[in-house]
mmCIF file with all atom_site columns, C-alpha atoms in Angstrom:
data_model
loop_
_atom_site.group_PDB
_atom_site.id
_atom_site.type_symbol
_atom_site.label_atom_id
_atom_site.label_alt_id
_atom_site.label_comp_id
_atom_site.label_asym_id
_atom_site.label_entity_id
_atom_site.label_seq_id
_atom_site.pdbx_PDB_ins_code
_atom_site.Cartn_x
_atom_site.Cartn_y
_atom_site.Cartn_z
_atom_site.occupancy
_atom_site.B_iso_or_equiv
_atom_site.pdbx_formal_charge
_atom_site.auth_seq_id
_atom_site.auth_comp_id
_atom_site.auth_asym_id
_atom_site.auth_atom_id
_atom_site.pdbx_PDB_model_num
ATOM 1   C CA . UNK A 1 1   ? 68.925  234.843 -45.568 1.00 61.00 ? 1   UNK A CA 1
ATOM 2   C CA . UNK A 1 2   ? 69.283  233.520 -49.105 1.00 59.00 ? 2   UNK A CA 1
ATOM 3   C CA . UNK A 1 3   ? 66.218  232.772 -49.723 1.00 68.00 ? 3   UNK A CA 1
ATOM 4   C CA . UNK A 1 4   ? 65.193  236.457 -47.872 1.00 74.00 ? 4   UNK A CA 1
ATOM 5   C CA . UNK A 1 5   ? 67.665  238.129 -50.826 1.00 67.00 ? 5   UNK A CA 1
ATOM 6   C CA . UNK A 1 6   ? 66.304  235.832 -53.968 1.00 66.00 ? 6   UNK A CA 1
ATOM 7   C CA . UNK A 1 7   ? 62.708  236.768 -52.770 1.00 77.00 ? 7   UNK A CA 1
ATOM 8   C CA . UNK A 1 8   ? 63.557  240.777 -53.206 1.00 79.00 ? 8   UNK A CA 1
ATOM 9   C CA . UNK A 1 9   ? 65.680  240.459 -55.857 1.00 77.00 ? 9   UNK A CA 1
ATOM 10  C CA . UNK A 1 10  ? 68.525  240.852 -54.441 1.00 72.00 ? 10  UNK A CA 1
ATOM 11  C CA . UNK A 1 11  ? 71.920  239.967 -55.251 1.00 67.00 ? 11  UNK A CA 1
ATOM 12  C CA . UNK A 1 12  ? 76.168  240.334 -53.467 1.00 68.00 ? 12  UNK A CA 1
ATOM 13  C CA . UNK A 1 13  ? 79.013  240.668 -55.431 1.00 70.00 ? 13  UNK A CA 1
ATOM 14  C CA . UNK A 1 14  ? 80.507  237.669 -53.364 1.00 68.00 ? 14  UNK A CA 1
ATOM 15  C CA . UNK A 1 15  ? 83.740  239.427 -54.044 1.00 74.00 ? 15  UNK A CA 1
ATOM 16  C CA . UNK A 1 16  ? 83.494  242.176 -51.980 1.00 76.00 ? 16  UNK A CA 1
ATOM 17  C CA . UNK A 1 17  ? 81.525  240.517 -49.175 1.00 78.00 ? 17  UNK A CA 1
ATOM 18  C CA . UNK A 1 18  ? 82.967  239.558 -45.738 1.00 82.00 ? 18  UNK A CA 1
ATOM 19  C CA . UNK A 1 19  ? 81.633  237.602 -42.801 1.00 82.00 ? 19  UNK A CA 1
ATOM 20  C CA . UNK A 1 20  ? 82.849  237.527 -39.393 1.00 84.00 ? 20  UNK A CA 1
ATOM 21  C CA . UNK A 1 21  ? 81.687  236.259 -35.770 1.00 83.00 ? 21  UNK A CA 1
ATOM 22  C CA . UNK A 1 22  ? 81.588  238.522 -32.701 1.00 85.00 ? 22  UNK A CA 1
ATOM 23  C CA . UNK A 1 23  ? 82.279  236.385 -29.602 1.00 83.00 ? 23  UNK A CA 1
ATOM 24  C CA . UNK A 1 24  ? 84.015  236.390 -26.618 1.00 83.00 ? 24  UNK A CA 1
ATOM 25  C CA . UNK A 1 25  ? 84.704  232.712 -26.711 1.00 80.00 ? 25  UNK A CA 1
ATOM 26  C CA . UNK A 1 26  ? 88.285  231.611 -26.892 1.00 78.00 ? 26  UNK A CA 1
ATOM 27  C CA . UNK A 1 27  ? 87.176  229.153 -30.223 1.00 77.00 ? 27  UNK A CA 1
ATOM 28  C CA . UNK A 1 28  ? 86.427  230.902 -32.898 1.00 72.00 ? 28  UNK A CA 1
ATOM 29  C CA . UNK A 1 29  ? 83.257  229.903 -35.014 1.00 71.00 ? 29  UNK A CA 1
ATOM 30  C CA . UNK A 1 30  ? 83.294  228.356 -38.283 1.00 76.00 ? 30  UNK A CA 1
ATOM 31  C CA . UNK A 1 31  ? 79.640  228.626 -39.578 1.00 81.00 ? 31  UNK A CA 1
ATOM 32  C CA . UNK A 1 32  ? 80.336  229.691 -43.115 1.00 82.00 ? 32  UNK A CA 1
ATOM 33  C CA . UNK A 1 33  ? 77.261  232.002 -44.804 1.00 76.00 ? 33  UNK A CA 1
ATOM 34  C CA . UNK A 1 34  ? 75.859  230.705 -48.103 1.00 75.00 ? 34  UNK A CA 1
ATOM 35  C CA . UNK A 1 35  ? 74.436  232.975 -50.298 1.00 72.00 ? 35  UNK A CA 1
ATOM 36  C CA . UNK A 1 36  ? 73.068  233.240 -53.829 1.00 66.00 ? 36  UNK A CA 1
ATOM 37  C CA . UNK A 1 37  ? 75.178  234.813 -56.640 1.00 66.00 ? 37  UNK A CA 1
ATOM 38  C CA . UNK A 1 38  ? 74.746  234.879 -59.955 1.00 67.00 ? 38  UNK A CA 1
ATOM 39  C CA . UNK A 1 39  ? 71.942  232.306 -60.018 1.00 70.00 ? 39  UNK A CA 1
ATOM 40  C CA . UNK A 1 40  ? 74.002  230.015 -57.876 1.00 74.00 ? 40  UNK A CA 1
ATOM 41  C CA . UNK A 1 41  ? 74.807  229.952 -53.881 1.00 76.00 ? 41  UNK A CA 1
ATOM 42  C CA . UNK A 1 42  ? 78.597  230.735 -52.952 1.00 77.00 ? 42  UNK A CA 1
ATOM 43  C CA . UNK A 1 43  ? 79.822  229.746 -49.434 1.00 81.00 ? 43  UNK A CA 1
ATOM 44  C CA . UNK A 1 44  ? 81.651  232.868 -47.580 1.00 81.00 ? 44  UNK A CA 1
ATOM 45  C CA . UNK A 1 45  ? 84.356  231.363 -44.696 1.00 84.00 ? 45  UNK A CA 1
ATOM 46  C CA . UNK A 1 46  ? 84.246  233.921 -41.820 1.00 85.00 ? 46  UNK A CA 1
ATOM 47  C CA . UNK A 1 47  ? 87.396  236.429 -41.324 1.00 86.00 ? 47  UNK A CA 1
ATOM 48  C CA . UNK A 1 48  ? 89.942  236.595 -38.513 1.00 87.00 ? 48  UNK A CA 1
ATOM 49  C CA . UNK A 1 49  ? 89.473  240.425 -39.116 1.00 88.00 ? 49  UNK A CA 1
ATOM 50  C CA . UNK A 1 50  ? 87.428  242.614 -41.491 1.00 89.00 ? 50  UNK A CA 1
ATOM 51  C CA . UNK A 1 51  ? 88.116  246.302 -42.606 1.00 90.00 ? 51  UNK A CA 1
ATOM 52  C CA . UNK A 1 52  ? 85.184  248.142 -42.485 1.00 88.00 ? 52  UNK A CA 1
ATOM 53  C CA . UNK A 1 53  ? 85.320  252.222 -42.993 1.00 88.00 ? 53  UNK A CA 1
ATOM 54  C CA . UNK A 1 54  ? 88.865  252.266 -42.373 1.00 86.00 ? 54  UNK A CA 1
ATOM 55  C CA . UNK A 1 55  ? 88.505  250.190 -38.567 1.00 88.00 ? 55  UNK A CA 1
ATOM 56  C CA . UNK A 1 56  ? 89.803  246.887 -38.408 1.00 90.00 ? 56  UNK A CA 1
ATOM 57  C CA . UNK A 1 57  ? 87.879  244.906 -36.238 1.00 90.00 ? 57  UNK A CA 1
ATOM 58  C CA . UNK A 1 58  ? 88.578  241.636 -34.940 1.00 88.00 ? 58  UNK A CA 1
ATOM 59  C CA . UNK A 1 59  ? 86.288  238.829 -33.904 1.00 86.00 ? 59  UNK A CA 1
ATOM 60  C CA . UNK A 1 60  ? 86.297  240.156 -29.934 1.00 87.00 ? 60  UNK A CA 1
ATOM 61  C CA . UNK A 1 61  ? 86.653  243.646 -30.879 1.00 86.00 ? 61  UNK A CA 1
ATOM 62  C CA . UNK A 1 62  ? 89.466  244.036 -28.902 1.00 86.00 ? 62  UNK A CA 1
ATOM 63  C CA . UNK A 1 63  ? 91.250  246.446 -31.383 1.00 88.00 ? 63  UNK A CA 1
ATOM 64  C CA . UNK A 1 64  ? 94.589  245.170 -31.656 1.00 88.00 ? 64  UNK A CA 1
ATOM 65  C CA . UNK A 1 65  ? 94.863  244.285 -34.786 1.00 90.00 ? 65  UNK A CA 1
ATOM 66  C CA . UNK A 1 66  ? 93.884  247.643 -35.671 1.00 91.00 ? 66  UNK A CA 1
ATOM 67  C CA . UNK A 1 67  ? 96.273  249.668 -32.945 1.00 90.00 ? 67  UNK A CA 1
ATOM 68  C CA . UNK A 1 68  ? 99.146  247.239 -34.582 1.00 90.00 ? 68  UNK A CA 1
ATOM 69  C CA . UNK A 1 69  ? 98.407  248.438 -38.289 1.00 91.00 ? 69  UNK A CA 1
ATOM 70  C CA . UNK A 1 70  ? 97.830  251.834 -37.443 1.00 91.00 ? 70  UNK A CA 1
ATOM 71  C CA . UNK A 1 71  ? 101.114 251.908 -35.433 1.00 89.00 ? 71  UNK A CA 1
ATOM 72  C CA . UNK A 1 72  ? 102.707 250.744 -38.346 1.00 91.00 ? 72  UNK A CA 1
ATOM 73  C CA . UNK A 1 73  ? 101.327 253.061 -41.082 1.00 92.00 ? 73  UNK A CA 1
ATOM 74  C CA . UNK A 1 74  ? 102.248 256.152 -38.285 1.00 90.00 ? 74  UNK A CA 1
ATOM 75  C CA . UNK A 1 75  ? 105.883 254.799 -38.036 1.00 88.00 ? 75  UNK A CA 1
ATOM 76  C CA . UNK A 1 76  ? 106.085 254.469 -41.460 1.00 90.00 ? 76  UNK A CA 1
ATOM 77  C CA . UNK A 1 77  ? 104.659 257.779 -43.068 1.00 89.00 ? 77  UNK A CA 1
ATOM 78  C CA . UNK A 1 78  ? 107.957 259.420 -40.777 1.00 86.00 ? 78  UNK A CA 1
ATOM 79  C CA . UNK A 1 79  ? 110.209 257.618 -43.492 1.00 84.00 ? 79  UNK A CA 1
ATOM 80  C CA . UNK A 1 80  ? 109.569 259.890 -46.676 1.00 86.00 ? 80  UNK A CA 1
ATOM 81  C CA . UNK A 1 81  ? 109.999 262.913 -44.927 1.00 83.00 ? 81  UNK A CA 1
ATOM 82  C CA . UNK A 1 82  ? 113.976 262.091 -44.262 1.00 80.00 ? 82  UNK A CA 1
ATOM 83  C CA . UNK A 1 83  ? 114.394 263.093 -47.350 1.00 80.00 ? 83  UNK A CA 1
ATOM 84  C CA . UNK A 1 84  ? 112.886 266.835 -46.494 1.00 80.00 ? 84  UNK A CA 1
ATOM 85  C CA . UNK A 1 85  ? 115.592 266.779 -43.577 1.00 78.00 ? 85  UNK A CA 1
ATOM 86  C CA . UNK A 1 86  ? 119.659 266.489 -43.857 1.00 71.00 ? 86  UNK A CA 1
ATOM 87  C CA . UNK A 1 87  ? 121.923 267.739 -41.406 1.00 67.00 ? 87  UNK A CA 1
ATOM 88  C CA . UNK A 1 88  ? 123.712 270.217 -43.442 1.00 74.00 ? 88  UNK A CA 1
ATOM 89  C CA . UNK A 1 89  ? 120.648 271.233 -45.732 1.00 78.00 ? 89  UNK A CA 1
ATOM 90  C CA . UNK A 1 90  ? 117.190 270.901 -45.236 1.00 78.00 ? 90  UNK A CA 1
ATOM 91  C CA . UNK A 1 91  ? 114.009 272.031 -43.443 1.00 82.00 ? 91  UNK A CA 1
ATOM 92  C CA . UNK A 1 92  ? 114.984 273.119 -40.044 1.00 83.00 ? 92  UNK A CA 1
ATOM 93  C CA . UNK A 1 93  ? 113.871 271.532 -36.676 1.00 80.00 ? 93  UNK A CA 1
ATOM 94  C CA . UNK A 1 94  ? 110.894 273.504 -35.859 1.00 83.00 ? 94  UNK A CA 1
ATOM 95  C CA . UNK A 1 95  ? 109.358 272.529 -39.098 1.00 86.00 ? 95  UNK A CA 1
ATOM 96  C CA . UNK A 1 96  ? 110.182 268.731 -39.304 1.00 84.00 ? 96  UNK A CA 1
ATOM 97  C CA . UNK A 1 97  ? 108.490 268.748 -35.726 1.00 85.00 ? 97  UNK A CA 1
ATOM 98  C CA . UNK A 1 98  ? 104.948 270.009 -36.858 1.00 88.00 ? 98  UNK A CA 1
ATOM 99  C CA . UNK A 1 99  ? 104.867 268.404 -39.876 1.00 87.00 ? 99  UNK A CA 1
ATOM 100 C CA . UNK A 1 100 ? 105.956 265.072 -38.383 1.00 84.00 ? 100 UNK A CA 1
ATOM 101 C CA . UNK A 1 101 ? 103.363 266.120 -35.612 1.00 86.00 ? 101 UNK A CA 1
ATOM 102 C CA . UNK A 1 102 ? 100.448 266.507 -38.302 1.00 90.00 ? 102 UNK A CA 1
ATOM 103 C CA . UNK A 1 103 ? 101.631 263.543 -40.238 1.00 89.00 ? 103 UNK A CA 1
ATOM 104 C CA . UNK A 1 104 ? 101.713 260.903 -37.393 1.00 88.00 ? 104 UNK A CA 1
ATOM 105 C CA . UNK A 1 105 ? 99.243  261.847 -34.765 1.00 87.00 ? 105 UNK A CA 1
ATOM 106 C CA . UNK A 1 106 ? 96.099  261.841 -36.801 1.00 90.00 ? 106 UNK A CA 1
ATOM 107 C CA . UNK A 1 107 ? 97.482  258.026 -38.353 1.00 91.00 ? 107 UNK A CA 1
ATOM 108 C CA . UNK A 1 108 ? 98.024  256.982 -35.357 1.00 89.00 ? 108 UNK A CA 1
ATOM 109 C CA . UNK A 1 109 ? 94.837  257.995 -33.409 1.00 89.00 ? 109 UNK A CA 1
ATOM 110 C CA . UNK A 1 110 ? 92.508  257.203 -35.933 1.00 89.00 ? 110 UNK A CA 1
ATOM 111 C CA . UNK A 1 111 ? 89.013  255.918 -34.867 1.00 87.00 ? 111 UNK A CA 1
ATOM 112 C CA . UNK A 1 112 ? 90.343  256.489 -30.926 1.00 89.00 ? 112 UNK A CA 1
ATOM 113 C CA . UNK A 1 113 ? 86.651  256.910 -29.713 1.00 87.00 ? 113 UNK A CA 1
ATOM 114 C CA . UNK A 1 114 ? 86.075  253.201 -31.015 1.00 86.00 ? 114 UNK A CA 1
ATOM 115 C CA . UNK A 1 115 ? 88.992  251.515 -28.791 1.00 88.00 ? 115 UNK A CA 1
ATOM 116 C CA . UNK A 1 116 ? 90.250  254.040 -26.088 1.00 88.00 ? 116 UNK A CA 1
ATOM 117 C CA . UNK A 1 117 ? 89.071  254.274 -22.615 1.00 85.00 ? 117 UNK A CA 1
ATOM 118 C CA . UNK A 1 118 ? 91.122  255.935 -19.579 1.00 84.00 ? 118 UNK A CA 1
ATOM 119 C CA . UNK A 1 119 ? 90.917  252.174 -17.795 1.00 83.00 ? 119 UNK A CA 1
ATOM 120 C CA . UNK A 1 120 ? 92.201  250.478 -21.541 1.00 72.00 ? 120 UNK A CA 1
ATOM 121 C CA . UNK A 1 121 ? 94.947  248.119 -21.801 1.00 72.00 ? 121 UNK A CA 1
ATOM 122 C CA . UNK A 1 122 ? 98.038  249.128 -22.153 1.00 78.00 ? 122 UNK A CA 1
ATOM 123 C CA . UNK A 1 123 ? 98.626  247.320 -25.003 1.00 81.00 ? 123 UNK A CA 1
ATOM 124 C CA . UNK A 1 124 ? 96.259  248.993 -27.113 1.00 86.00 ? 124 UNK A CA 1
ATOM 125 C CA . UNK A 1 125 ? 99.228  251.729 -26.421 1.00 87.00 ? 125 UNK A CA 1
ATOM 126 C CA . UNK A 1 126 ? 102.307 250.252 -27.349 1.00 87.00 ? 126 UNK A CA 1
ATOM 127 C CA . UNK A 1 127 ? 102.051 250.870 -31.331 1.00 87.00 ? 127 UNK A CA 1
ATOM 128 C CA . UNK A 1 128 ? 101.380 254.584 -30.708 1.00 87.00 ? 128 UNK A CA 1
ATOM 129 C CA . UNK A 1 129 ? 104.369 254.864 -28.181 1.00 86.00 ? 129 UNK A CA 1
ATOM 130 C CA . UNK A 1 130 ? 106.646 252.403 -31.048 1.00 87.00 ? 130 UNK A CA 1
ATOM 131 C CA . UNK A 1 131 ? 105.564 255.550 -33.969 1.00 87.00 ? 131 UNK A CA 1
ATOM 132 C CA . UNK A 1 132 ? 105.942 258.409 -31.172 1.00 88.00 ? 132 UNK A CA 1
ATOM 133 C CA . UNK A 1 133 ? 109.578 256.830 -30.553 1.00 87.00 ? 133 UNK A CA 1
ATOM 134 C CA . UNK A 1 134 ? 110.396 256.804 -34.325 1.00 86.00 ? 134 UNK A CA 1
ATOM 135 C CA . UNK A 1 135 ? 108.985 260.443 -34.704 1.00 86.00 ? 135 UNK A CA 1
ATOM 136 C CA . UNK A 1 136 ? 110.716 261.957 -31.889 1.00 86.00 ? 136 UNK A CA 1
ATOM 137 C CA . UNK A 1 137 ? 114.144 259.933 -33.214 1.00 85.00 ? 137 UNK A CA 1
ATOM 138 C CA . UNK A 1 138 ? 113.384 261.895 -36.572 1.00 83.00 ? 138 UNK A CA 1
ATOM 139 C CA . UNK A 1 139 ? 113.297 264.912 -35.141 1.00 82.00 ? 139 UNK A CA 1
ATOM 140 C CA . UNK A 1 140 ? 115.495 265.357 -32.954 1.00 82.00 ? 140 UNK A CA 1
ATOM 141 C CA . UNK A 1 141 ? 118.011 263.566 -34.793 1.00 80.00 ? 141 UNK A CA 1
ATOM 142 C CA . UNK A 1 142 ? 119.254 261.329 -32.196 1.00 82.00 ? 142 UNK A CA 1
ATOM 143 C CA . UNK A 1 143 ? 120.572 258.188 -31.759 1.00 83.00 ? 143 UNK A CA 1
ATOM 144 C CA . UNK A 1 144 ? 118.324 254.940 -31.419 1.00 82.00 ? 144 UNK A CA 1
ATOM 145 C CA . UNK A 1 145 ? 119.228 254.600 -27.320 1.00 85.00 ? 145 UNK A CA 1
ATOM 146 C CA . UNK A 1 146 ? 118.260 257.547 -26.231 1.00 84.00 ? 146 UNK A CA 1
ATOM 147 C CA . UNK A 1 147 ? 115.828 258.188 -23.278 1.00 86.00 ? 147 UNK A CA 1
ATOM 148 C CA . UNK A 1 148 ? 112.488 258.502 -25.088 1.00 84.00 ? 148 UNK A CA 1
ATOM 149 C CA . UNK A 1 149 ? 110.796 260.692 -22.319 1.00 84.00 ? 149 UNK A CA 1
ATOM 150 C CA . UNK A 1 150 ? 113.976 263.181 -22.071 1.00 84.00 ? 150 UNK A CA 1
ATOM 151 C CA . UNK A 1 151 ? 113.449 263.629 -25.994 1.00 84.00 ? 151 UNK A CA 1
ATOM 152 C CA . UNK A 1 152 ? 110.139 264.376 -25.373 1.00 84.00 ? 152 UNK A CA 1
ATOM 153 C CA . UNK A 1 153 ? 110.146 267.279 -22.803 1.00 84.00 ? 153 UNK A CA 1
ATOM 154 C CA . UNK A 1 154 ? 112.878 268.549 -24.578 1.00 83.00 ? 154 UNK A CA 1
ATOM 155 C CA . UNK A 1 155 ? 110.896 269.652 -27.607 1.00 82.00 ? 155 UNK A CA 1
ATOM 156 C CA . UNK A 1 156 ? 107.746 269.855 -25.449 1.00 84.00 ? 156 UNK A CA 1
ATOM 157 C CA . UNK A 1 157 ? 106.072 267.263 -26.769 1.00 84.00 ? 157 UNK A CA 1
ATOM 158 C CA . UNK A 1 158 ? 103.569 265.030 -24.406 1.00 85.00 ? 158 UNK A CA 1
ATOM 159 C CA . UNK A 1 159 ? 103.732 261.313 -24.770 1.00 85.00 ? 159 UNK A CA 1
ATOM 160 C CA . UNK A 1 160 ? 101.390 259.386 -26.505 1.00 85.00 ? 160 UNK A CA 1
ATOM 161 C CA . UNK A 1 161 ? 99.458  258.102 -23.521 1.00 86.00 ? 161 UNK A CA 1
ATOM 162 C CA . UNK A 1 162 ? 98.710  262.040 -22.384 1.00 88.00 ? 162 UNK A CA 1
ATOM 163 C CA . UNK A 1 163 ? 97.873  263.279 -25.912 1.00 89.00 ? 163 UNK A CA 1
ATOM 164 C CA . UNK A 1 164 ? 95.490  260.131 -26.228 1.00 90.00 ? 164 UNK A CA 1
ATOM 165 C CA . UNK A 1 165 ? 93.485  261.128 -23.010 1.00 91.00 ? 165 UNK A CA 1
ATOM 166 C CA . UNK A 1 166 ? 93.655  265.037 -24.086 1.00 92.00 ? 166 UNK A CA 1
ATOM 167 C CA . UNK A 1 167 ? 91.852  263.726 -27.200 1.00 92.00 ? 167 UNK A CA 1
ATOM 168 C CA . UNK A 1 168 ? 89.497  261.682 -25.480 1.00 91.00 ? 168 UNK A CA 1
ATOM 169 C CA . UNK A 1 169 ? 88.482  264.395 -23.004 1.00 93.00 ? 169 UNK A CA 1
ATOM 170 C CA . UNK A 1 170 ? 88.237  266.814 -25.950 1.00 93.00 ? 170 UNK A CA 1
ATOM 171 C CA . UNK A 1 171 ? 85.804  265.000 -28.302 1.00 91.00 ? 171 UNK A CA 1
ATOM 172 C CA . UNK A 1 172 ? 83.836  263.897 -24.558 1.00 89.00 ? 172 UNK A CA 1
ATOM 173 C CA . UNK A 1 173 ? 83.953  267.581 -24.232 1.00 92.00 ? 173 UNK A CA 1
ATOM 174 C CA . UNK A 1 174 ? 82.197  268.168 -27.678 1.00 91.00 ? 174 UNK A CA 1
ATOM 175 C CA . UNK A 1 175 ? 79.615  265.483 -27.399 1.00 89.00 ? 175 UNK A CA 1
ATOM 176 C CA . UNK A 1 176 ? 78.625  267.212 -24.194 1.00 89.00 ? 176 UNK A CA 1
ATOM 177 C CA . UNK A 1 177 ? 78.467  270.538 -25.921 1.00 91.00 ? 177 UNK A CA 1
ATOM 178 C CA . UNK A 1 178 ? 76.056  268.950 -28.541 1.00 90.00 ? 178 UNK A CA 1
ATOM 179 C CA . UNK A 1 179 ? 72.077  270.167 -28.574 1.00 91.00 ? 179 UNK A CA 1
ATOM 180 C CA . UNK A 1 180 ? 70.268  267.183 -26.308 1.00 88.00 ? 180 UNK A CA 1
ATOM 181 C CA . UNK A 1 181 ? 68.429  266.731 -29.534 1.00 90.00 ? 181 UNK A CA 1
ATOM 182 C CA . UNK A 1 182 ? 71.718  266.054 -31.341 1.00 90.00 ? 182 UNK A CA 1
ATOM 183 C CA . UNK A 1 183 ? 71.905  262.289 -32.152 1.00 89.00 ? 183 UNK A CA 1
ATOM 184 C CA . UNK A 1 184 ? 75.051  261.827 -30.721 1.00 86.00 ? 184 UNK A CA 1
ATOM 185 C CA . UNK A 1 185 ? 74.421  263.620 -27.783 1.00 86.00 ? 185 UNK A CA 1
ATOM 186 C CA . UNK A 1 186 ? 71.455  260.805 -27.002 1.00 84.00 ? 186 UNK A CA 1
ATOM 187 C CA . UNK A 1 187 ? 73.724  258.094 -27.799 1.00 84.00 ? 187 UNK A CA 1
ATOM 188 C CA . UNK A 1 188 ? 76.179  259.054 -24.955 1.00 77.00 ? 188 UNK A CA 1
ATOM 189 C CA . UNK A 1 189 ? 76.252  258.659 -21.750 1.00 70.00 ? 189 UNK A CA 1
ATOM 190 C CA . UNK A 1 190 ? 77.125  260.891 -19.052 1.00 62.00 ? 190 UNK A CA 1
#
């Protein structure tokens, strides 16, 4: 490879470069990547996890790491908007409820075609149902024990799990709807 890139003339800002190993294996390779920069070869370690267009993906693609950090970001975006909301003044329910809505969703959910399938882990669930807990507790203005699913279907909301699979049947919907000469319509599979 390094000799590929000084051949071309070709360079990497080492800074900005990452490596990391796809496997399924429980042991996680080592094999470090040298390449040439700035007319000497630098020695890139490989990454737990990389960020790449927004995705974090880990060594066995398994998308935690990224449900975990998007979970997190959706939780916390609800935080600036208590200052919108007060009990005696403020922006009334109906409001705080779409704009926490458009706030947290689309954080949370980001990249789902990547890492959701009907049959998926559980798991992969858990930080959307931790933000959708700390949104509806926002809203409604309850107290931290309440029944998360009464919350819900009292300002008609569906859980996490059900808006997921809406999504996912909505973009399969799309695809589908694509001309068959569409490249995304001959990547998927029906």
């Amino acid at each position: 490879f390094a000799t590929y890139l000084l051949q071309s003339g070709l360079s990497i800002d080492s800074g900005k470069t990452e490596l990391i190993h796809f496997t399924r294996s429980r042991t996680k390779p080592q094999n470090p990547l040298i390449i040439p920069f700035q007319n000497r070869l630098t020695t890139i370690q490989p990454q737990p996890s990389i960020r790449w267009l927004g995705f974090f993906l880990d060594s066995k693609l398994s998308f935690h790491y990224h449900n975990q950090l998007r979970g997190t970001k959706a939780a916390s975006s609800i935080y600036p908007l208590r200052i919108l909301s007060n009990s005696v003044r403020g922006l009334p329910h109906y409001t705080l409820r779409t704009l926490a809505l458009s706030i947290t969703y689309p954080i949370a959910t980001y990249g789902f075609q990547l890492w959701y399938h009907p049959q998926a882990s559980q798991r992969l669930l858990a930080p959307l149902h931790s933000s959708f807990s700390t949104m509806l507790k926002f809203v409604t203005g309850t107290f931290r024990t309440t029944n998360i699913k009464s919350l819900a279907s009292l300002i008609s909301l569906l859980p996490p799990h059900l808006y997921i699979h809406h999504m996912y049947l909505c973009s399969a919907y799309h695809i589908a709807s694509l001309p068959l000469t569409h490249p995304l319509r001959q990547l998927a599979t029906f």
